[in-house]
Amino acid sequence: MNPSQSLLLRLSPAGGQHALLRLVDSCRAAAHLPTLRAAHARLFLLQHLPSAAVARVKLIQAYAACSALPAARAVLTSSPDRTTVYFNVLLRALTAASLHREALVLFASMRPRGPSCSPDHYTYPLALKSCAASGSLRLGVQIHASIARLGLDANLFVAHSAISMYARCGCPDDAYQVFDEMQHRDVVSWNAMISGFAHAGLFERAVLIFRQLVGLHCPQPDAGTMASILPAMGNAKAEDITFVREVFDKMRFRGLISWNAMLSIYAINGLHVKAVELFMRMEKDGVEPDGMTLATVLPSCGQVSAFSLGKRIHEIIKRKRMCPNMLLENALMDMYANCGCLKDAREVFDAMGSRDVISWTSIISAYGVRGHGTEAINLFENMLGQGLEPDSIAFVALLAACSHAGLLDVGKRYFDCMTSRYQITPKPEHYTCMVDLLGRAGCISEAYDFILAMPIKPNERVWGALLGACRIHSNMDIGLLAADSLFRLVPDQTGYYVLLSNIYARAGRWAEVTSVRCVMASKGIKKLPGASNVEIRDQVHTFHVGDRSHPQSEMIYKKLDELLGRIRGMGYNPGVEGTLHDVEEEEKEGHLSVHSEKLAIAFVLINTSPGTPIRVTMNLRTCSDCHHAAKLISTITDREIILKDINRFHHMVQGVCSCRDYW
């Protein structure tokens, strides 16, 4: 018997009304429902309850908190002295439970019951919230008109709800009119307008309002401001991200919501190093993360191979007993996979109590990008055996796995299965995978014909896959056709000019190489510099080609010279045929020897103990010379080397790469 039930037994019907009401107040979960019903029955036995109205309000609140909304409605319906307060309590419960249609029906029933049940300044915000959530613009406009007639439009809570209603119902200009006509605005007013523009997809206007708020200096931005601007910060300008960070840094009170918002802004914009650094500062400041924090930062750990931090976060999750939690478990699996730890990723996957299609897709992709095509296919078939139906993203992962492993016929069969059995209409991503699959297998003409037969217009990624295949197989004729299409679609995309230049260089067509580079120079297009990230003791270090900015540069270059000398003794000869044709052979070798991934490998070797795996994350495709050198270095140092480039993983052990040189 729990203490509440014991108390009920001690209370007589003739007394203890205050204790009963306190007991009703304490019922706030579904498990408390039996106690609440018993307390309700005892209260009903009291013939002359001095505070009957208070008791009914408390009962409605308690039943709603216990997820017993029919019982809460019954209390309201059976009350002889119904007032606006009763309706407001139930309305709040219905909106909190996302029962917006029911809330609006209840709202509509108030006024016909007489003046004692007329909506007030607490009612209208709740009704407008339900209009916003259910897309009931016409009713929302009618309610707003009633508000204006009653003179309640000056009320801040009412105005904020009207702004949100118009914005979420697709009328941002009407929302701004309400905002603009407000005589007094607090920070919630600004937050509502920022959020309204953000949810309407008017990101620049949301950022403009954010900047205006900051420029006023009063009111000060708060956690709500950070949460409101977040949806507008996808693919944000660098200066806007910097501005939001400055605002964040100046906030006097940075709660968890603000930290999570800033972390998300960095993560969704691909600023993963900054996200990792911000999380470590959060830890230093003693801010306790929640599940959302960890689910946000884990993908960033994976993107920069911050393995030790990711593993520490896993320990936090275990210590706080946050699992089972599919969002966190999927994020953990992705982190381990992206850090090159397939074994750990599989352990997380195998330990999951339940898995959705996202979970299966993640592990299929993890095997696929390593060239383990057969294992990826087996996992896909196991998913089907569990009764889950694959979505379009699952097929992208599967087709990519076939491409990386060179499983041409299998990939074709699954592409046909996707459309015929599952009626999934192929998207550009699926066509890109098929072109890549055909191209890598050397079927360049078939890949080109496949593009011409596509029922949708091929985008840059489709043509880019074909151009990449032409580079691998030195097919200049089709490569020129692909390049022509690309330059019409994305005339300023650096990578495709570089690919075309490489095709010419491999064929020894140096005049054409010069011509491509002249075009790039005339358009102001510069080759994206290669960058490699490695993590040592929770700190991410970034290297660029020829980088000498690192404090350990002298030691790094000394170690690199030693490594290159040793692998030359094993037959290593720098692949200079496609680089910088207008410099001497020695300079070509020198340029290749200081590529960012080689510097990163040397740095890890001088800062870790023997046997420690070397994990390097790159922003570009690794070159064939660095790939060959890394395989040999894995042999002479007896280290696993995991290179993650923009396309796939290269897991090297004792001179053998997981890609089997098919990449």
PDB file of C-alpha atoms in Angstrom, residues 5-273:
ATOM      1  CA  GLN A   5      -3.726   5.069  -0.215  1.00  0.00           C
ATOM      2  CA  SER A   6      -2.857   4.864   3.478  1.00  0.00           C
ATOM      3  CA  LEU A   7      -3.819   8.511   3.888  1.00  0.00           C
ATOM      4  CA  LEU A   8      -7.162   7.873   2.169  1.00  0.00           C
ATOM      5  CA  LEU A   9      -7.995   5.138   4.686  1.00  0.00           C
ATOM      6  CA  ARG A  10      -7.303   7.478   7.610  1.00  0.00           C
ATOM      7  CA  LEU A  11      -9.480  10.297   6.237  1.00  0.00           C
ATOM      8  CA  SER A  12     -13.180  10.300   7.108  1.00  0.00           C
ATOM      9  CA  PRO A  13     -15.777  11.670   4.694  1.00  0.00           C
ATOM     10  CA  ALA A  14     -16.652  14.336   7.258  1.00  0.00           C
ATOM     11  CA  GLY A  15     -13.217  15.834   7.422  1.00  0.00           C
ATOM     12  CA  GLY A  16      -9.840  16.123   5.793  1.00  0.00           C
ATOM     13  CA  GLN A  17     -10.962  18.125   2.759  1.00  0.00           C
ATOM     14  CA  HIS A  18      -7.722  20.108   2.690  1.00  0.00           C
ATOM     15  CA  ALA A  19      -5.668  16.925   2.904  1.00  0.00           C
ATOM     16  CA  LEU A  20      -7.756  15.440   0.094  1.00  0.00           C
ATOM     17  CA  LEU A  21      -7.136  18.475  -2.091  1.00  0.00           C
ATOM     18  CA  ARG A  22      -3.407  18.240  -1.395  1.00  0.00           C
ATOM     19  CA  LEU A  23      -3.592  14.602  -2.385  1.00  0.00           C
ATOM     20  CA  VAL A  24      -5.363  15.531  -5.637  1.00  0.00           C
ATOM     21  CA  ASP A  25      -2.613  18.073  -6.330  1.00  0.00           C
ATOM     22  CA  SER A  26       0.026  15.360  -5.929  1.00  0.00           C
ATOM     23  CA  CYS A  27      -1.499  13.149  -8.633  1.00  0.00           C
ATOM     24  CA  ARG A  28       0.507  13.989 -11.749  1.00  0.00           C
ATOM     25  CA  ALA A  29       1.120  10.694 -13.586  1.00  0.00           C
ATOM     26  CA  ALA A  30      -0.926   7.847 -15.025  1.00  0.00           C
ATOM     27  CA  ALA A  31       0.198   5.589 -12.163  1.00  0.00           C
ATOM     28  CA  HIS A  32      -1.574   7.926  -9.719  1.00  0.00           C
ATOM     29  CA  LEU A  33      -4.964   7.497 -11.396  1.00  0.00           C
ATOM     30  CA  PRO A  34      -6.398   4.938  -8.875  1.00  0.00           C
ATOM     31  CA  THR A  35      -5.484   7.243  -5.978  1.00  0.00           C
ATOM     32  CA  LEU A  36      -6.994  10.225  -7.777  1.00  0.00           C
ATOM     33  CA  ARG A  37     -10.262   8.427  -8.421  1.00  0.00           C
ATOM     34  CA  ALA A  38     -10.451   7.376  -4.778  1.00  0.00           C
ATOM     35  CA  ALA A  39      -9.813  10.952  -3.634  1.00  0.00           C
ATOM     36  CA  HIS A  40     -12.439  12.186  -6.075  1.00  0.00           C
ATOM     37  CA  ALA A  41     -14.976   9.744  -4.603  1.00  0.00           C
ATOM     38  CA  ARG A  42     -14.205  10.912  -1.059  1.00  0.00           C
ATOM     39  CA  LEU A  43     -14.648  14.528  -2.067  1.00  0.00           C
ATOM     40  CA  PHE A  44     -17.975  13.644  -3.671  1.00  0.00           C
ATOM     41  CA  LEU A  45     -19.187  12.286  -0.298  1.00  0.00           C
ATOM     42  CA  LEU A  46     -18.655  15.653   1.358  1.00  0.00           C
ATOM     43  CA  GLN A  47     -22.117  17.248   1.366  1.00  0.00           C
ATOM     44  CA  HIS A  48     -21.026  20.792   2.105  1.00  0.00           C
ATOM     45  CA  LEU A  49     -17.627  21.304   0.522  1.00  0.00           C
ATOM     46  CA  PRO A  50     -16.781  24.982   1.165  1.00  0.00           C
ATOM     47  CA  SER A  51     -14.377  25.163  -1.794  1.00  0.00           C
ATOM     48  CA  ALA A  52     -16.263  23.091  -4.367  1.00  0.00           C
ATOM     49  CA  ALA A  53     -15.185  25.272  -7.311  1.00  0.00           C
ATOM     50  CA  VAL A  54     -11.528  24.996  -6.321  1.00  0.00           C
ATOM     51  CA  ALA A  55     -11.884  21.236  -5.942  1.00  0.00           C
ATOM     52  CA  ARG A  56     -13.343  20.847  -9.434  1.00  0.00           C
ATOM     53  CA  VAL A  57     -10.559  22.924 -11.019  1.00  0.00           C
ATOM     54  CA  LYS A  58      -7.972  20.820  -9.198  1.00  0.00           C
ATOM     55  CA  LEU A  59      -9.664  17.609 -10.318  1.00  0.00           C
ATOM     56  CA  ILE A  60      -9.681  18.706 -13.968  1.00  0.00           C
ATOM     57  CA  GLN A  61      -5.976  19.594 -13.703  1.00  0.00           C
ATOM     58  CA  ALA A  62      -5.106  16.308 -12.024  1.00  0.00           C
ATOM     59  CA  TYR A  63      -7.057  14.096 -14.434  1.00  0.00           C
ATOM     60  CA  ALA A  64      -5.413  15.914 -17.355  1.00  0.00           C
ATOM     61  CA  ALA A  65      -1.951  15.423 -15.800  1.00  0.00           C
ATOM     62  CA  CYS A  66      -2.742  11.707 -15.404  1.00  0.00           C
ATOM     63  CA  SER A  67      -3.634  11.501 -19.132  1.00  0.00           C
ATOM     64  CA  ALA A  68      -7.291  10.844 -18.240  1.00  0.00           C
ATOM     65  CA  LEU A  69      -8.836  13.546 -20.405  1.00  0.00           C
ATOM     66  CA  PRO A  70     -12.310  11.915 -20.636  1.00  0.00           C
ATOM     67  CA  ALA A  71     -12.493  12.012 -16.835  1.00  0.00           C
ATOM     68  CA  ALA A  72     -11.371  15.651 -16.829  1.00  0.00           C
ATOM     69  CA  ARG A  73     -14.079  16.477 -19.373  1.00  0.00           C
ATOM     70  CA  ALA A  74     -16.650  14.622 -17.223  1.00  0.00           C
ATOM     71  CA  VAL A  75     -15.782  16.795 -14.220  1.00  0.00           C
ATOM     72  CA  LEU A  76     -16.347  19.895 -16.353  1.00  0.00           C
ATOM     73  CA  THR A  77     -19.615  18.605 -17.817  1.00  0.00           C
ATOM     74  CA  SER A  78     -21.027  17.615 -14.404  1.00  0.00           C
ATOM     75  CA  SER A  79     -20.159  20.925 -12.746  1.00  0.00           C
ATOM     76  CA  PRO A  80     -23.277  23.023 -12.028  1.00  0.00           C
ATOM     77  CA  ASP A  81     -21.281  26.225 -11.709  1.00  0.00           C
ATOM     78  CA  ARG A  82     -19.137  26.068 -14.834  1.00  0.00           C
ATOM     79  CA  THR A  83     -16.989  29.161 -15.431  1.00  0.00           C
ATOM     80  CA  THR A  84     -14.334  30.290 -17.863  1.00  0.00           C
ATOM     81  CA  VAL A  85     -11.633  29.010 -15.497  1.00  0.00           C
ATOM     82  CA  TYR A  86     -12.890  25.413 -15.836  1.00  0.00           C
ATOM     83  CA  PHE A  87     -12.789  25.640 -19.611  1.00  0.00           C
ATOM     84  CA  ASN A  88      -9.330  27.227 -19.612  1.00  0.00           C
ATOM     85  CA  VAL A  89      -7.905  24.404 -17.512  1.00  0.00           C
ATOM     86  CA  LEU A  90      -9.280  21.748 -19.863  1.00  0.00           C
ATOM     87  CA  LEU A  91      -8.295  23.736 -22.957  1.00  0.00           C
ATOM     88  CA  ARG A  92      -4.713  23.905 -21.719  1.00  0.00           C
ATOM     89  CA  ALA A  93      -4.698  20.144 -21.179  1.00  0.00           C
ATOM     90  CA  LEU A  94      -6.082  19.452 -24.651  1.00  0.00           C
ATOM     91  CA  THR A  95      -3.555  21.711 -26.403  1.00  0.00           C
ATOM     92  CA  ALA A  96      -0.717  20.202 -24.354  1.00  0.00           C
ATOM     93  CA  ALA A  97      -1.848  16.769 -25.553  1.00  0.00           C
ATOM     94  CA  SER A  98      -1.955  18.049 -29.182  1.00  0.00           C
ATOM     95  CA  LEU A  99      -5.716  17.393 -29.307  1.00  0.00           C
ATOM     96  CA  HIS A 100      -6.256  20.635 -31.182  1.00  0.00           C
ATOM     97  CA  ARG A 101      -9.517  19.785 -32.938  1.00  0.00           C
ATOM     98  CA  GLU A 102     -11.080  18.816 -29.598  1.00  0.00           C
ATOM     99  CA  ALA A 103      -9.702  22.004 -28.063  1.00  0.00           C
ATOM    100  CA  LEU A 104     -11.328  24.144 -30.761  1.00  0.00           C
ATOM    101  CA  VAL A 105     -14.675  22.344 -30.359  1.00  0.00           C
ATOM    102  CA  LEU A 106     -14.509  23.033 -26.614  1.00  0.00           C
ATOM    103  CA  PHE A 107     -13.611  26.665 -27.297  1.00  0.00           C
ATOM    104  CA  ALA A 108     -16.605  27.037 -29.622  1.00  0.00           C
ATOM    105  CA  SER A 109     -18.920  25.729 -26.886  1.00  0.00           C
ATOM    106  CA  MET A 110     -17.973  28.400 -24.356  1.00  0.00           C
ATOM    107  CA  ARG A 111     -19.764  31.564 -25.450  1.00  0.00           C
ATOM    108  CA  PRO A 112     -23.220  29.942 -25.942  1.00  0.00           C
ATOM    109  CA  ARG A 113     -23.132  28.946 -22.258  1.00  0.00           C
ATOM    110  CA  GLY A 114     -23.449  32.548 -21.150  1.00  0.00           C
ATOM    111  CA  PRO A 115     -21.290  35.378 -19.772  1.00  0.00           C
ATOM    112  CA  SER A 116     -19.800  33.233 -17.006  1.00  0.00           C
ATOM    113  CA  CYS A 117     -18.130  31.068 -19.686  1.00  0.00           C
ATOM    114  CA  SER A 118     -16.991  33.800 -22.075  1.00  0.00           C
ATOM    115  CA  PRO A 119     -13.407  33.426 -23.376  1.00  0.00           C
ATOM    116  CA  ASP A 120     -10.832  35.727 -21.769  1.00  0.00           C
ATOM    117  CA  HIS A 121      -7.179  36.702 -22.277  1.00  0.00           C
ATOM    118  CA  TYR A 122      -6.133  33.229 -21.060  1.00  0.00           C
ATOM    119  CA  THR A 123      -8.525  31.430 -23.396  1.00  0.00           C
ATOM    120  CA  TYR A 124      -7.655  33.159 -26.659  1.00  0.00           C
ATOM    121  CA  PRO A 125      -3.932  32.293 -26.712  1.00  0.00           C
ATOM    122  CA  LEU A 126      -4.836  28.621 -26.236  1.00  0.00           C
ATOM    123  CA  ALA A 127      -7.397  28.736 -29.058  1.00  0.00           C
ATOM    124  CA  LEU A 128      -4.944  30.510 -31.379  1.00  0.00           C
ATOM    125  CA  LYS A 129      -2.298  27.910 -30.565  1.00  0.00           C
ATOM    126  CA  SER A 130      -4.677  25.144 -31.641  1.00  0.00           C
ATOM    127  CA  CYS A 131      -5.526  27.069 -34.818  1.00  0.00           C
ATOM    128  CA  ALA A 132      -1.811  27.318 -35.597  1.00  0.00           C
ATOM    129  CA  ALA A 133      -1.156  23.634 -34.944  1.00  0.00           C
ATOM    130  CA  SER A 134      -4.153  22.470 -36.990  1.00  0.00           C
ATOM    131  CA  GLY A 135      -3.712  24.993 -39.827  1.00  0.00           C
ATOM    132  CA  SER A 136      -7.155  26.510 -39.145  1.00  0.00           C
ATOM    133  CA  LEU A 137      -6.420  29.926 -40.623  1.00  0.00           C
ATOM    134  CA  ARG A 138     -10.035  30.972 -41.223  1.00  0.00           C
ATOM    135  CA  LEU A 139     -11.036  30.260 -37.620  1.00  0.00           C
ATOM    136  CA  GLY A 140      -7.826  31.927 -36.426  1.00  0.00           C
ATOM    137  CA  VAL A 141      -8.694  35.109 -38.315  1.00  0.00           C
ATOM    138  CA  GLN A 142     -12.199  35.071 -36.836  1.00  0.00           C
ATOM    139  CA  ILE A 143     -10.799  34.625 -33.331  1.00  0.00           C
ATOM    140  CA  HIS A 144      -8.316  37.449 -33.894  1.00  0.00           C
ATOM    141  CA  ALA A 145     -11.160  39.712 -35.029  1.00  0.00           C
ATOM    142  CA  SER A 146     -13.088  38.907 -31.837  1.00  0.00           C
ATOM    143  CA  ILE A 147      -9.974  39.703 -29.814  1.00  0.00           C
ATOM    144  CA  ALA A 148      -9.682  43.119 -31.487  1.00  0.00           C
ATOM    145  CA  ARG A 149     -13.380  43.911 -30.851  1.00  0.00           C
ATOM    146  CA  LEU A 150     -12.926  43.105 -27.173  1.00  0.00           C
ATOM    147  CA  GLY A 151      -9.785  45.259 -26.959  1.00  0.00           C
ATOM    148  CA  LEU A 152      -7.614  42.293 -25.920  1.00  0.00           C
ATOM    149  CA  ASP A 153      -5.175  42.663 -28.821  1.00  0.00           C
ATOM    150  CA  ALA A 154      -2.903  44.827 -26.663  1.00  0.00           C
ATOM    151  CA  ASN A 155      -2.356  41.890 -24.309  1.00  0.00           C
ATOM    152  CA  LEU A 156       1.156  40.530 -24.890  1.00  0.00           C
ATOM    153  CA  PHE A 157       0.218  36.857 -24.545  1.00  0.00           C
ATOM    154  CA  VAL A 158      -2.649  37.265 -26.986  1.00  0.00           C
ATOM    155  CA  ALA A 159      -0.489  39.169 -29.495  1.00  0.00           C
ATOM    156  CA  HIS A 160       2.277  36.559 -29.321  1.00  0.00           C
ATOM    157  CA  SER A 161      -0.229  33.800 -30.057  1.00  0.00           C
ATOM    158  CA  ALA A 162      -1.645  35.764 -32.998  1.00  0.00           C
ATOM    159  CA  ILE A 163       1.860  36.222 -34.460  1.00  0.00           C
ATOM    160  CA  SER A 164       2.549  32.484 -34.194  1.00  0.00           C
ATOM    161  CA  MET A 165      -0.857  31.584 -35.633  1.00  0.00           C
ATOM    162  CA  TYR A 166      -0.460  33.734 -38.741  1.00  0.00           C
ATOM    163  CA  ALA A 167       3.135  32.616 -39.311  1.00  0.00           C
ATOM    164  CA  ARG A 168       2.407  28.900 -38.945  1.00  0.00           C
ATOM    165  CA  CYS A 169      -0.670  29.184 -41.157  1.00  0.00           C
ATOM    166  CA  GLY A 170       1.463  30.589 -43.991  1.00  0.00           C
ATOM    167  CA  CYS A 171       0.738  34.317 -43.520  1.00  0.00           C
ATOM    168  CA  PRO A 172       4.044  35.788 -42.317  1.00  0.00           C
ATOM    169  CA  ASP A 173       3.187  39.307 -43.508  1.00  0.00           C
ATOM    170  CA  ASP A 174       0.039  39.290 -41.357  1.00  0.00           C
ATOM    171  CA  ALA A 175       2.159  38.046 -38.461  1.00  0.00           C
ATOM    172  CA  TYR A 176       4.546  40.942 -38.986  1.00  0.00           C
ATOM    173  CA  GLN A 177       1.648  43.406 -39.089  1.00  0.00           C
ATOM    174  CA  VAL A 178       0.547  42.240 -35.636  1.00  0.00           C
ATOM    175  CA  PHE A 179       4.145  42.530 -34.438  1.00  0.00           C
ATOM    176  CA  ASP A 180       4.626  45.965 -36.009  1.00  0.00           C
ATOM    177  CA  GLU A 181       1.432  47.351 -34.439  1.00  0.00           C
ATOM    178  CA  MET A 182       2.388  46.303 -30.906  1.00  0.00           C
ATOM    179  CA  GLN A 183       2.950  49.359 -28.719  1.00  0.00           C
ATOM    180  CA  HIS A 184       5.116  47.407 -26.322  1.00  0.00           C
ATOM    181  CA  ARG A 185       7.284  44.403 -27.152  1.00  0.00           C
ATOM    182  CA  ASP A 186       9.162  42.148 -24.790  1.00  0.00           C
ATOM    183  CA  VAL A 187      11.707  39.480 -25.736  1.00  0.00           C
ATOM    184  CA  VAL A 188       8.920  36.927 -26.249  1.00  0.00           C
ATOM    185  CA  SER A 189       7.396  39.235 -28.890  1.00  0.00           C
ATOM    186  CA  TRP A 190      10.660  39.288 -30.810  1.00  0.00           C
ATOM    187  CA  ASN A 191      11.107  35.542 -30.381  1.00  0.00           C
ATOM    188  CA  ALA A 192       7.625  34.912 -31.761  1.00  0.00           C
ATOM    189  CA  MET A 193       8.384  37.004 -34.854  1.00  0.00           C
ATOM    190  CA  ILE A 194      11.804  35.396 -35.408  1.00  0.00           C
ATOM    191  CA  SER A 195      10.255  31.944 -35.050  1.00  0.00           C
ATOM    192  CA  GLY A 196       7.374  32.921 -37.334  1.00  0.00           C
ATOM    193  CA  PHE A 197       9.638  33.965 -40.194  1.00  0.00           C
ATOM    194  CA  ALA A 198      11.897  30.922 -39.641  1.00  0.00           C
ATOM    195  CA  HIS A 199       9.014  28.437 -39.808  1.00  0.00           C
ATOM    196  CA  ALA A 200       7.670  30.211 -42.902  1.00  0.00           C
ATOM    197  CA  GLY A 201      11.013  29.603 -44.638  1.00  0.00           C
ATOM    198  CA  LEU A 202      11.843  33.336 -44.672  1.00  0.00           C
ATOM    199  CA  PHE A 203      15.259  32.790 -43.150  1.00  0.00           C
ATOM    200  CA  GLU A 204      16.821  36.101 -44.136  1.00  0.00           C
ATOM    201  CA  ARG A 205      13.932  38.017 -42.573  1.00  0.00           C
ATOM    202  CA  ALA A 206      14.247  35.921 -39.414  1.00  0.00           C
ATOM    203  CA  VAL A 207      17.954  36.771 -39.176  1.00  0.00           C
ATOM    204  CA  LEU A 208      17.180  40.456 -39.856  1.00  0.00           C
ATOM    205  CA  ILE A 209      14.676  40.570 -36.960  1.00  0.00           C
ATOM    206  CA  PHE A 210      17.244  38.773 -34.784  1.00  0.00           C
ATOM    207  CA  ARG A 211      19.843  41.412 -35.611  1.00  0.00           C
ATOM    208  CA  GLN A 212      17.348  44.209 -34.909  1.00  0.00           C
ATOM    209  CA  LEU A 213      16.602  42.750 -31.476  1.00  0.00           C
ATOM    210  CA  VAL A 214      20.301  42.532 -30.631  1.00  0.00           C
ATOM    211  CA  GLY A 215      20.821  46.107 -31.826  1.00  0.00           C
ATOM    212  CA  LEU A 216      18.211  47.437 -29.383  1.00  0.00           C
ATOM    213  CA  HIS A 217      20.193  46.162 -26.344  1.00  0.00           C
ATOM    214  CA  CYS A 218      16.875  45.929 -24.509  1.00  0.00           C
ATOM    215  CA  PRO A 219      15.245  43.454 -24.224  1.00  0.00           C
ATOM    216  CA  GLN A 220      18.166  41.049 -24.138  1.00  0.00           C
ATOM    217  CA  PRO A 221      18.091  37.834 -26.220  1.00  0.00           C
ATOM    218  CA  ASP A 222      17.359  34.747 -24.148  1.00  0.00           C
ATOM    219  CA  ALA A 223      17.214  30.978 -24.575  1.00  0.00           C
ATOM    220  CA  GLY A 224      13.943  31.367 -26.460  1.00  0.00           C
ATOM    221  CA  THR A 225      15.698  33.651 -28.942  1.00  0.00           C
ATOM    222  CA  MET A 226      18.361  31.024 -29.601  1.00  0.00           C
ATOM    223  CA  ALA A 227      15.711  28.349 -30.084  1.00  0.00           C
ATOM    224  CA  SER A 228      13.707  30.646 -32.391  1.00  0.00           C
ATOM    225  CA  ILE A 229      16.612  31.490 -34.711  1.00  0.00           C
ATOM    226  CA  LEU A 230      17.783  27.860 -34.980  1.00  0.00           C
ATOM    227  CA  PRO A 231      15.405  26.793 -37.817  1.00  0.00           C
ATOM    228  CA  ALA A 232      16.623  29.756 -39.887  1.00  0.00           C
ATOM    229  CA  MET A 233      20.303  28.800 -39.617  1.00  0.00           C
ATOM    230  CA  GLY A 234      20.514  25.861 -42.025  1.00  0.00           C
ATOM    231  CA  ASN A 235      23.064  26.686 -44.767  1.00  0.00           C
ATOM    232  CA  ALA A 236      23.613  30.021 -43.037  1.00  0.00           C
ATOM    233  CA  LYS A 237      26.127  32.657 -44.051  1.00  0.00           C
ATOM    234  CA  ALA A 238      29.406  32.548 -42.157  1.00  0.00           C
ATOM    235  CA  GLU A 239      28.908  36.086 -40.848  1.00  0.00           C
ATOM    236  CA  ASP A 240      25.456  35.189 -39.495  1.00  0.00           C
ATOM    237  CA  ILE A 241      26.818  32.149 -37.658  1.00  0.00           C
ATOM    238  CA  THR A 242      29.589  34.288 -36.187  1.00  0.00           C
ATOM    239  CA  PHE A 243      27.045  36.923 -35.139  1.00  0.00           C
ATOM    240  CA  VAL A 244      24.836  34.355 -33.377  1.00  0.00           C
ATOM    241  CA  ARG A 245      27.894  32.967 -31.580  1.00  0.00           C
ATOM    242  CA  GLU A 246      28.805  36.468 -30.388  1.00  0.00           C
ATOM    243  CA  VAL A 247      25.292  36.879 -29.021  1.00  0.00           C
ATOM    244  CA  PHE A 248      25.549  33.481 -27.337  1.00  0.00           C
ATOM    245  CA  ASP A 249      28.885  34.384 -25.736  1.00  0.00           C
ATOM    246  CA  LYS A 250      27.456  37.652 -24.339  1.00  0.00           C
ATOM    247  CA  MET A 251      24.381  36.045 -22.766  1.00  0.00           C
ATOM    248  CA  ARG A 252      24.469  36.348 -18.976  1.00  0.00           C
ATOM    249  CA  PHE A 253      22.431  33.198 -18.449  1.00  0.00           C
ATOM    250  CA  ARG A 254      23.151  30.394 -20.885  1.00  0.00           C
ATOM    251  CA  GLY A 255      20.845  27.527 -20.110  1.00  0.00           C
ATOM    252  CA  LEU A 256      20.904  24.130 -21.748  1.00  0.00           C
ATOM    253  CA  ILE A 257      18.493  25.278 -24.481  1.00  0.00           C
ATOM    254  CA  SER A 258      20.986  27.956 -25.596  1.00  0.00           C
ATOM    255  CA  TRP A 259      23.908  25.519 -25.601  1.00  0.00           C
ATOM    256  CA  ASN A 260      21.923  22.968 -27.598  1.00  0.00           C
ATOM    257  CA  ALA A 261      20.837  25.598 -30.120  1.00  0.00           C
ATOM    258  CA  MET A 262      24.406  26.826 -30.691  1.00  0.00           C
ATOM    259  CA  LEU A 263      25.678  23.252 -31.008  1.00  0.00           C
ATOM    260  CA  SER A 264      22.942  22.522 -33.561  1.00  0.00           C
ATOM    261  CA  ILE A 265      23.794  25.625 -35.598  1.00  0.00           C
ATOM    262  CA  TYR A 266      27.398  24.481 -35.903  1.00  0.00           C
ATOM    263  CA  ALA A 267      26.412  20.878 -36.674  1.00  0.00           C
ATOM    264  CA  ILE A 268      23.831  21.636 -39.396  1.00  0.00           C
ATOM    265  CA  ASN A 269      26.303  23.950 -41.119  1.00  0.00           C
ATOM    266  CA  GLY A 270      29.073  21.364 -41.191  1.00  0.00           C
ATOM    267  CA  LEU A 271      31.238  23.239 -38.657  1.00  0.00           C
ATOM    268  CA  HIS A 272      31.968  20.046 -36.803  1.00  0.00           C
ATOM    269  CA  VAL A 273      35.275  21.101 -35.257  1.00  0.00           C
TER     270      VAL A 273
END
